[in-house]
Amino acid sequence: MSTLIAENIHQFRNYLPKGVTLVAISKTKPIEDIMEAYDAGHRDFGENKVQEMAEKAEKLPKDIRWHMVGHVQDNKVKSMAPFVSLVHGVDKEKRLKTINKEAAKNNRNIECLLQLHIAEEESKFGFSYKEAHQLLEKDLKTLYPNVVIRGVMGMATLTDDEPKIRNEFRGLKGFFDTVKKELDLPRFNIISMGMSNDYKIAIDEGSTMVRIGTSIFGKRDN
Ligand SMILES: *Cc1c(COP(=O)(O)O)cnc(C)c1O
């Protein structure tokens, strides 16, 4: 049986260039909706609240790769450390320290992205380019041996001004290219940018990972 969610998944698969990973953002959506995408062959799902993600992970198949795309507080790291696949929203060095500690307790490495503040809005989290650059210059492998920094994440300003969105994504890609070239970061190869309203621009500008909620699962009530 083909459902609307399954159809959306297939459409994205067909549309996305090779090398761009689709993360289906299932926040607020029920288990049944996630299973529809899962049965269509999808395995990468994202949530923005640790508790919701942990509850869903417990009930769902174990081969799902869970992405934490929201802002994470230190006291929430512990409950996702055993299973989270990629943490997109690291916005403080202190968080790396906590993630490293909890990863070590679970005898694993946790992959993370540094979130950059690329939007105009004050409300969005993230490092400035300068802060992120200074952090990446440190010997992070020694400081945080159980953390792997895989790349960057950014959210553009919520606007209809396409050139503005494009410019913000272009800045993030430029930053990624610069540090990748300058520093020795062998596993640094993910650029997480693009949501339902701006993924086409993000892909144009070099995204390797898009985070799509509404266009797969439909509108959220809250
Ligand atoms: C909710 C959310 C998304 C998905 O947003 P849509 O507009 O529904 O595609 C992507 N990234 C983050 C960080 C989110 O919180």
PDB file of C-alpha atoms and ligand atoms in Angstrom:
ATOM      1  CA  MET A   1       0.000   0.000   0.000  1.00  0.00           C
ATOM      2  CA  SER A   2       1.364   3.384  -0.925  1.00  0.00           C
ATOM      3  CA  THR A   3       0.579   6.204   1.472  1.00  0.00           C
ATOM      4  CA  LEU A   4       0.989   9.930   1.049  1.00  0.00           C
ATOM      5  CA  ILE A   5       4.031   9.932   3.346  1.00  0.00           C
ATOM      6  CA  ALA A   6       5.609   7.104   1.352  1.00  0.00           C
ATOM      7  CA  GLU A   7       4.945   9.000  -1.851  1.00  0.00           C
ATOM      8  CA  ASN A   8       6.610  12.108  -0.455  1.00  0.00           C
ATOM      9  CA  ILE A   9       9.647  10.070   0.553  1.00  0.00           C
ATOM     10  CA  HIS A  10       9.910   8.606  -2.947  1.00  0.00           C
ATOM     11  CA  GLN A  11       9.568  12.032  -4.527  1.00  0.00           C
ATOM     12  CA  PHE A  12      12.385  13.444  -2.427  1.00  0.00           C
ATOM     13  CA  ARG A  13      14.564  10.436  -3.212  1.00  0.00           C
ATOM     14  CA  ASN A  14      14.063  11.068  -6.905  1.00  0.00           C
ATOM     15  CA  TYR A  15      14.645  14.783  -6.611  1.00  0.00           C
ATOM     16  CA  LEU A  16      17.722  14.898  -4.386  1.00  0.00           C
ATOM     17  CA  PRO A  17      21.108  14.763  -6.092  1.00  0.00           C
ATOM     18  CA  LYS A  18      23.433  11.922  -5.161  1.00  0.00           C
ATOM     19  CA  GLY A  19      25.387  12.936  -2.092  1.00  0.00           C
ATOM     20  CA  VAL A  20      22.523  14.782  -0.414  1.00  0.00           C
ATOM     21  CA  THR A  21      21.091  12.893   2.567  1.00  0.00           C
ATOM     22  CA  LEU A  22      17.439  13.318   3.458  1.00  0.00           C
ATOM     23  CA  VAL A  23      16.652  13.568   7.166  1.00  0.00           C
ATOM     24  CA  ALA A  24      12.898  13.234   7.741  1.00  0.00           C
ATOM     25  CA  ILE A  25      11.974  15.531  10.626  1.00  0.00           C
ATOM     26  CA  SER A  26       9.273  13.691  12.554  1.00  0.00           C
ATOM     27  CA  LYS A  27       8.864  16.017  15.559  1.00  0.00           C
ATOM     28  CA  THR A  28       5.300  16.030  16.965  1.00  0.00           C
ATOM     29  CA  LYS A  29       4.330  13.248  14.526  1.00  0.00           C
ATOM     30  CA  PRO A  30       3.086   9.845  15.756  1.00  0.00           C
ATOM     31  CA  ILE A  31       4.870   6.501  15.502  1.00  0.00           C
ATOM     32  CA  GLU A  32       2.499   5.376  12.717  1.00  0.00           C
ATOM     33  CA  ASP A  33       3.626   8.234  10.475  1.00  0.00           C
ATOM     34  CA  ILE A  34       7.278   7.387  11.055  1.00  0.00           C
ATOM     35  CA  MET A  35       6.553   3.733  10.247  1.00  0.00           C
ATOM     36  CA  GLU A  36       5.018   4.761   6.923  1.00  0.00           C
ATOM     37  CA  ALA A  37       8.283   6.438   5.967  1.00  0.00           C
ATOM     38  CA  TYR A  38      10.257   3.520   7.396  1.00  0.00           C
ATOM     39  CA  ASP A  39       8.269   1.025   5.326  1.00  0.00           C
ATOM     40  CA  ALA A  40       9.075   3.152   2.273  1.00  0.00           C
ATOM     41  CA  GLY A  41      12.719   2.353   3.036  1.00  0.00           C
ATOM     42  CA  HIS A  42      13.640   5.495   4.929  1.00  0.00           C
ATOM     43  CA  ARG A  43      16.064   5.257   7.872  1.00  0.00           C
ATOM     44  CA  ASP A  44      17.193   8.802   8.799  1.00  0.00           C
ATOM     45  CA  PHE A  45      14.814  10.604  11.134  1.00  0.00           C
ATOM     46  CA  GLY A  46      15.242  13.819  13.097  1.00  0.00           C
ATOM     47  CA  GLU A  47      13.662  15.226  16.246  1.00  0.00           C
ATOM     48  CA  ASN A  48      14.190  18.485  18.091  1.00  0.00           C
ATOM     49  CA  LYS A  49      13.448  17.281  21.644  1.00  0.00           C
ATOM     50  CA  VAL A  50      15.586  14.676  23.328  1.00  0.00           C
ATOM     51  CA  GLN A  51      12.813  13.120  25.373  1.00  0.00           C
ATOM     52  CA  GLU A  52      10.475  12.736  22.414  1.00  0.00           C
ATOM     53  CA  MET A  53      13.283  11.209  20.362  1.00  0.00           C
ATOM     54  CA  ALA A  54      14.198   8.748  23.134  1.00  0.00           C
ATOM     55  CA  GLU A  55      10.572   7.651  23.561  1.00  0.00           C
ATOM     56  CA  LYS A  56      10.149   7.115  19.835  1.00  0.00           C
ATOM     57  CA  ALA A  57      13.493   5.343  19.471  1.00  0.00           C
ATOM     58  CA  GLU A  58      12.460   2.843  22.101  1.00  0.00           C
ATOM     59  CA  LYS A  59       9.307   1.897  20.213  1.00  0.00           C
ATOM     60  CA  LEU A  60      10.718   1.918  16.685  1.00  0.00           C
ATOM     61  CA  PRO A  61      13.075  -0.392  14.737  1.00  0.00           C
ATOM     62  CA  LYS A  62      16.676  -0.276  15.889  1.00  0.00           C
ATOM     63  CA  ASP A  63      18.175   0.353  12.468  1.00  0.00           C
ATOM     64  CA  ILE A  64      16.792   3.905  12.398  1.00  0.00           C
ATOM     65  CA  ARG A  65      19.490   6.581  12.464  1.00  0.00           C
ATOM     66  CA  TRP A  66      18.301   9.282  14.862  1.00  0.00           C
ATOM     67  CA  HIS A  67      19.337  12.894  14.289  1.00  0.00           C
ATOM     68  CA  MET A  68      19.020  15.445  17.078  1.00  0.00           C
ATOM     69  CA  VAL A  69      18.393  18.706  15.249  1.00  0.00           C
ATOM     70  CA  GLY A  70      17.208  20.865  18.144  1.00  0.00           C
ATOM     71  CA  HIS A  71      18.935  22.828  20.822  1.00  0.00           C
ATOM     72  CA  VAL A  72      20.313  20.426  23.426  1.00  0.00           C
ATOM     73  CA  GLN A  73      20.836  21.242  27.080  1.00  0.00           C
ATOM     74  CA  ASP A  74      23.687  19.512  28.921  1.00  0.00           C
ATOM     75  CA  ASN A  75      21.295  17.659  31.219  1.00  0.00           C
ATOM     76  CA  LYS A  76      19.575  16.028  28.211  1.00  0.00           C
ATOM     77  CA  VAL A  77      22.696  14.575  26.623  1.00  0.00           C
ATOM     78  CA  LYS A  78      22.732  11.502  28.837  1.00  0.00           C
ATOM     79  CA  SER A  79      19.440  10.061  27.585  1.00  0.00           C
ATOM     80  CA  MET A  80      20.358  10.259  23.898  1.00  0.00           C
ATOM     81  CA  ALA A  81      24.018   9.246  24.252  1.00  0.00           C
ATOM     82  CA  PRO A  82      23.411   5.483  23.901  1.00  0.00           C
ATOM     83  CA  PHE A  83      21.767   5.714  20.490  1.00  0.00           C
ATOM     84  CA  VAL A  84      21.898   9.119  18.770  1.00  0.00           C
ATOM     85  CA  SER A  85      23.438   9.002  15.311  1.00  0.00           C
ATOM     86  CA  LEU A  86      24.223  12.669  14.651  1.00  0.00           C
ATOM     87  CA  VAL A  87      23.848  15.759  16.847  1.00  0.00           C
ATOM     88  CA  HIS A  88      23.269  18.749  14.528  1.00  0.00           C
ATOM     89  CA  GLY A  89      22.934  21.539  17.047  1.00  0.00           C
ATOM     90  CA  VAL A  90      26.178  21.814  18.981  1.00  0.00           C
ATOM     91  CA  ASP A  91      26.484  25.510  19.768  1.00  0.00           C
ATOM     92  CA  LYS A  92      28.914  25.643  22.695  1.00  0.00           C
ATOM     93  CA  GLU A  93      32.249  24.045  23.470  1.00  0.00           C
ATOM     94  CA  LYS A  94      30.864  23.113  26.866  1.00  0.00           C
ATOM     95  CA  ARG A  95      28.348  20.874  25.062  1.00  0.00           C
ATOM     96  CA  LEU A  96      31.167  18.957  23.370  1.00  0.00           C
ATOM     97  CA  LYS A  97      32.619  18.255  26.778  1.00  0.00           C
ATOM     98  CA  THR A  98      29.306  16.824  28.004  1.00  0.00           C
ATOM     99  CA  ILE A  99      28.718  14.821  24.823  1.00  0.00           C
ATOM    100  CA  ASN A 100      32.256  13.444  25.061  1.00  0.00           C
ATOM    101  CA  LYS A 101      31.740  12.349  28.651  1.00  0.00           C
ATOM    102  CA  GLU A 102      28.426  10.611  27.952  1.00  0.00           C
ATOM    103  CA  ALA A 103      29.745   9.016  24.763  1.00  0.00           C
ATOM    104  CA  ALA A 104      32.694   7.570  26.691  1.00  0.00           C
ATOM    105  CA  LYS A 105      30.340   6.137  29.324  1.00  0.00           C
ATOM    106  CA  ASN A 106      28.539   4.352  26.495  1.00  0.00           C
ATOM    107  CA  ASN A 107      31.766   3.157  24.940  1.00  0.00           C
ATOM    108  CA  ARG A 108      31.088   4.871  21.658  1.00  0.00           C
ATOM    109  CA  ASN A 109      31.888   7.936  19.622  1.00  0.00           C
ATOM    110  CA  ILE A 110      29.159  10.484  18.932  1.00  0.00           C
ATOM    111  CA  GLU A 111      29.149  12.388  15.649  1.00  0.00           C
ATOM    112  CA  CYS A 112      28.342  16.105  15.862  1.00  0.00           C
ATOM    113  CA  LEU A 113      27.875  19.153  13.672  1.00  0.00           C
ATOM    114  CA  LEU A 114      28.693  22.677  14.780  1.00  0.00           C
ATOM    115  CA  GLN A 115      25.660  24.917  14.420  1.00  0.00           C
ATOM    116  CA  LEU A 116      26.504  28.294  12.920  1.00  0.00           C
ATOM    117  CA  HIS A 117      24.367  31.346  13.471  1.00  0.00           C
ATOM    118  CA  ILE A 118      23.788  32.365   9.860  1.00  0.00           C
ATOM    119  CA  ALA A 119      20.344  33.985  10.142  1.00  0.00           C
ATOM    120  CA  GLU A 120      19.380  37.493  10.978  1.00  0.00           C
ATOM    121  CA  GLU A 121      17.065  36.466  13.812  1.00  0.00           C
ATOM    122  CA  GLU A 122      18.478  36.737  17.293  1.00  0.00           C
ATOM    123  CA  SER A 123      16.413  33.758  18.385  1.00  0.00           C
ATOM    124  CA  LYS A 124      18.438  31.209  16.467  1.00  0.00           C
ATOM    125  CA  PHE A 125      21.317  29.480  18.204  1.00  0.00           C
ATOM    126  CA  GLY A 126      24.828  28.901  17.009  1.00  0.00           C
ATOM    127  CA  PHE A 127      28.453  29.900  16.878  1.00  0.00           C
ATOM    128  CA  SER A 128      29.663  32.902  14.945  1.00  0.00           C
ATOM    129  CA  TYR A 129      32.085  32.015  12.141  1.00  0.00           C
ATOM    130  CA  LYS A 130      34.946  33.346  14.224  1.00  0.00           C
ATOM    131  CA  GLU A 131      34.034  31.287  17.291  1.00  0.00           C
ATOM    132  CA  ALA A 132      33.612  28.116  15.242  1.00  0.00           C
ATOM    133  CA  HIS A 133      36.926  28.692  13.505  1.00  0.00           C
ATOM    134  CA  GLN A 134      38.722  29.154  16.805  1.00  0.00           C
ATOM    135  CA  LEU A 135      37.139  26.003  18.161  1.00  0.00           C
ATOM    136  CA  LEU A 136      38.080  23.919  15.117  1.00  0.00           C
ATOM    137  CA  GLU A 137      41.687  25.058  15.417  1.00  0.00           C
ATOM    138  CA  LYS A 138      41.958  23.353  18.786  1.00  0.00           C
ATOM    139  CA  ASP A 139      43.138  19.788  19.117  1.00  0.00           C
ATOM    140  CA  LEU A 140      39.594  18.482  19.494  1.00  0.00           C
ATOM    141  CA  LYS A 141      40.578  14.836  18.977  1.00  0.00           C
ATOM    142  CA  THR A 142      42.667  14.995  22.145  1.00  0.00           C
ATOM    143  CA  LEU A 143      40.290  17.181  24.130  1.00  0.00           C
ATOM    144  CA  TYR A 144      37.163  15.204  23.194  1.00  0.00           C
ATOM    145  CA  PRO A 145      38.272  11.779  21.966  1.00  0.00           C
ATOM    146  CA  ASN A 146      34.731  10.372  21.896  1.00  0.00           C
ATOM    147  CA  VAL A 147      33.353  13.158  19.717  1.00  0.00           C
ATOM    148  CA  VAL A 148      33.699  13.280  15.931  1.00  0.00           C
ATOM    149  CA  ILE A 149      33.012  16.663  14.340  1.00  0.00           C
ATOM    150  CA  ARG A 150      31.467  15.782  10.980  1.00  0.00           C
ATOM    151  CA  GLY A 151      30.669  19.268   9.679  1.00  0.00           C
ATOM    152  CA  VAL A 152      28.343  22.226  10.063  1.00  0.00           C
ATOM    153  CA  MET A 153      24.649  23.024  10.343  1.00  0.00           C
ATOM    154  CA  GLY A 154      22.803  26.268   9.773  1.00  0.00           C
ATOM    155  CA  MET A 155      19.279  27.660   9.553  1.00  0.00           C
ATOM    156  CA  ALA A 156      18.584  30.546   7.218  1.00  0.00           C
ATOM    157  CA  THR A 157      16.364  33.497   8.099  1.00  0.00           C
ATOM    158  CA  LEU A 158      12.649  32.755   7.785  1.00  0.00           C
ATOM    159  CA  THR A 159      11.828  35.030   4.862  1.00  0.00           C
ATOM    160  CA  ASP A 160      10.599  35.084   1.250  1.00  0.00           C
ATOM    161  CA  ASP A 161      13.716  36.991   0.287  1.00  0.00           C
ATOM    162  CA  GLU A 162      15.434  34.297  -1.759  1.00  0.00           C
ATOM    163  CA  PRO A 163      18.704  36.155  -2.401  1.00  0.00           C
ATOM    164  CA  LYS A 164      19.037  36.662   1.340  1.00  0.00           C
ATOM    165  CA  ILE A 165      18.554  32.939   2.077  1.00  0.00           C
ATOM    166  CA  ARG A 166      20.976  32.068  -0.731  1.00  0.00           C
ATOM    167  CA  ASN A 167      23.548  34.428   0.675  1.00  0.00           C
ATOM    168  CA  GLU A 168      23.318  32.922   4.155  1.00  0.00           C
ATOM    169  CA  PHE A 169      23.725  29.375   2.819  1.00  0.00           C
ATOM    170  CA  ARG A 170      26.588  30.491   0.594  1.00  0.00           C
ATOM    171  CA  GLY A 171      28.332  31.929   3.638  1.00  0.00           C
ATOM    172  CA  LEU A 172      28.053  28.627   5.479  1.00  0.00           C
ATOM    173  CA  LYS A 173      29.393  26.654   2.521  1.00  0.00           C
ATOM    174  CA  GLY A 174      32.254  29.144   2.189  1.00  0.00           C
ATOM    175  CA  PHE A 175      33.117  28.717   5.846  1.00  0.00           C
ATOM    176  CA  PHE A 176      33.024  24.939   5.487  1.00  0.00           C
ATOM    177  CA  ASP A 177      35.349  25.042   2.474  1.00  0.00           C
ATOM    178  CA  THR A 178      37.770  27.377   4.204  1.00  0.00           C
ATOM    179  CA  VAL A 179      38.223  25.355   7.376  1.00  0.00           C
ATOM    180  CA  LYS A 180      38.256  22.084   5.454  1.00  0.00           C
ATOM    181  CA  LYS A 181      41.141  23.386   3.380  1.00  0.00           C
ATOM    182  CA  GLU A 182      43.018  25.037   6.217  1.00  0.00           C
ATOM    183  CA  LEU A 183      42.724  22.469   8.973  1.00  0.00           C
ATOM    184  CA  ASP A 184      43.319  18.761   9.147  1.00  0.00           C
ATOM    185  CA  LEU A 185      39.749  17.468   9.519  1.00  0.00           C
ATOM    186  CA  PRO A 186      39.486  14.157   7.682  1.00  0.00           C
ATOM    187  CA  ARG A 187      35.895  13.323   8.627  1.00  0.00           C
ATOM    188  CA  PHE A 188      34.557  16.867   8.219  1.00  0.00           C
ATOM    189  CA  ASN A 189      32.212  16.410   5.247  1.00  0.00           C
ATOM    190  CA  ILE A 190      28.604  17.245   6.172  1.00  0.00           C
ATOM    191  CA  ILE A 191      26.819  20.520   5.467  1.00  0.00           C
ATOM    192  CA  SER A 192      23.347  20.300   7.020  1.00  0.00           C
ATOM    193  CA  MET A 193      21.253  23.083   5.519  1.00  0.00           C
ATOM    194  CA  GLY A 194      17.812  23.294   3.958  1.00  0.00           C
ATOM    195  CA  MET A 195      14.274  22.733   5.281  1.00  0.00           C
ATOM    196  CA  SER A 196      10.876  22.420   3.545  1.00  0.00           C
ATOM    197  CA  ASN A 197      10.775  26.054   2.484  1.00  0.00           C
ATOM    198  CA  ASP A 198      14.376  26.508   1.361  1.00  0.00           C
ATOM    199  CA  TYR A 199      15.937  23.122   0.506  1.00  0.00           C
ATOM    200  CA  LYS A 200      16.182  23.846  -3.214  1.00  0.00           C
ATOM    201  CA  ILE A 201      18.293  26.927  -2.569  1.00  0.00           C
ATOM    202  CA  ALA A 202      20.346  25.001   0.008  1.00  0.00           C
ATOM    203  CA  ILE A 203      21.114  22.229  -2.495  1.00  0.00           C
ATOM    204  CA  ASP A 204      22.102  24.818  -5.108  1.00  0.00           C
ATOM    205  CA  GLU A 205      24.516  26.229  -2.572  1.00  0.00           C
ATOM    206  CA  GLY A 206      26.162  22.933  -1.684  1.00  0.00           C
ATOM    207  CA  SER A 207      24.092  21.288   1.048  1.00  0.00           C
ATOM    208  CA  THR A 208      24.892  17.618   1.693  1.00  0.00           C
ATOM    209  CA  MET A 209      22.051  17.028   4.148  1.00  0.00           C
ATOM    210  CA  VAL A 210      18.519  18.455   4.130  1.00  0.00           C
ATOM    211  CA  ARG A 211      16.132  18.373   7.100  1.00  0.00           C
ATOM    212  CA  ILE A 212      12.561  18.058   5.843  1.00  0.00           C
ATOM    213  CA  GLY A 213       9.487  17.909   8.078  1.00  0.00           C
ATOM    214  CA  THR A 214       6.360  19.551   6.648  1.00  0.00           C
ATOM    215  CA  SER A 215       6.904  18.477   3.032  1.00  0.00           C
ATOM    216  CA  ILE A 216       7.023  14.822   4.092  1.00  0.00           C
ATOM    217  CA  PHE A 217       4.643  14.542   7.044  1.00  0.00           C
ATOM    218  CA  GLY A 218       2.355  17.532   6.457  1.00  0.00           C
ATOM    219  CA  LYS A 219       1.744  20.559   8.651  1.00  0.00           C
ATOM    220  CA  ARG A 220       2.364  20.358  12.371  1.00  0.00           C
ATOM    221  CA  ASP A 221      -0.408  21.429  14.746  1.00  0.00           C
ATOM    222  CA  ASN A 222       1.889  23.378  17.010  1.00  0.00           C
TER     223      ASN A 222
HETATM  224  C1  LIG B   1      11.412  21.486  12.426  1.00  0.00           C
HETATM  225  C2  LIG B   1      12.798  21.567  11.916  1.00  0.00           C
HETATM  226  C3  LIG B   1      13.086  21.274  10.576  1.00  0.00           C
HETATM  227  C4  LIG B   1      12.029  20.905   9.554  1.00  0.00           C
HETATM  228  O1  LIG B   1      11.233  21.996   9.260  1.00  0.00           O
HETATM  229  P1  LIG B   1      10.143  21.955   8.077  1.00  0.00           P
HETATM  230  O2  LIG B   1       9.948  23.373   7.744  1.00  0.00           O
HETATM  231  O3  LIG B   1       8.914  21.324   8.664  1.00  0.00           O
HETATM  232  O4  LIG B   1      10.711  21.153   6.969  1.00  0.00           O
HETATM  233  C5  LIG B   1      14.413  21.338  10.173  1.00  0.00           C
HETATM  234  N1  LIG B   1      15.405  21.675  11.027  1.00  0.00           N
HETATM  235  C6  LIG B   1      15.163  21.952  12.319  1.00  0.00           C
HETATM  236  C7  LIG B   1      16.298  22.321  13.198  1.00  0.00           C
HETATM  237  C8  LIG B   1      13.862  21.916  12.804  1.00  0.00           C
HETATM  238  O5  LIG B   1      13.634  22.222  14.092  1.00  0.00           O
END
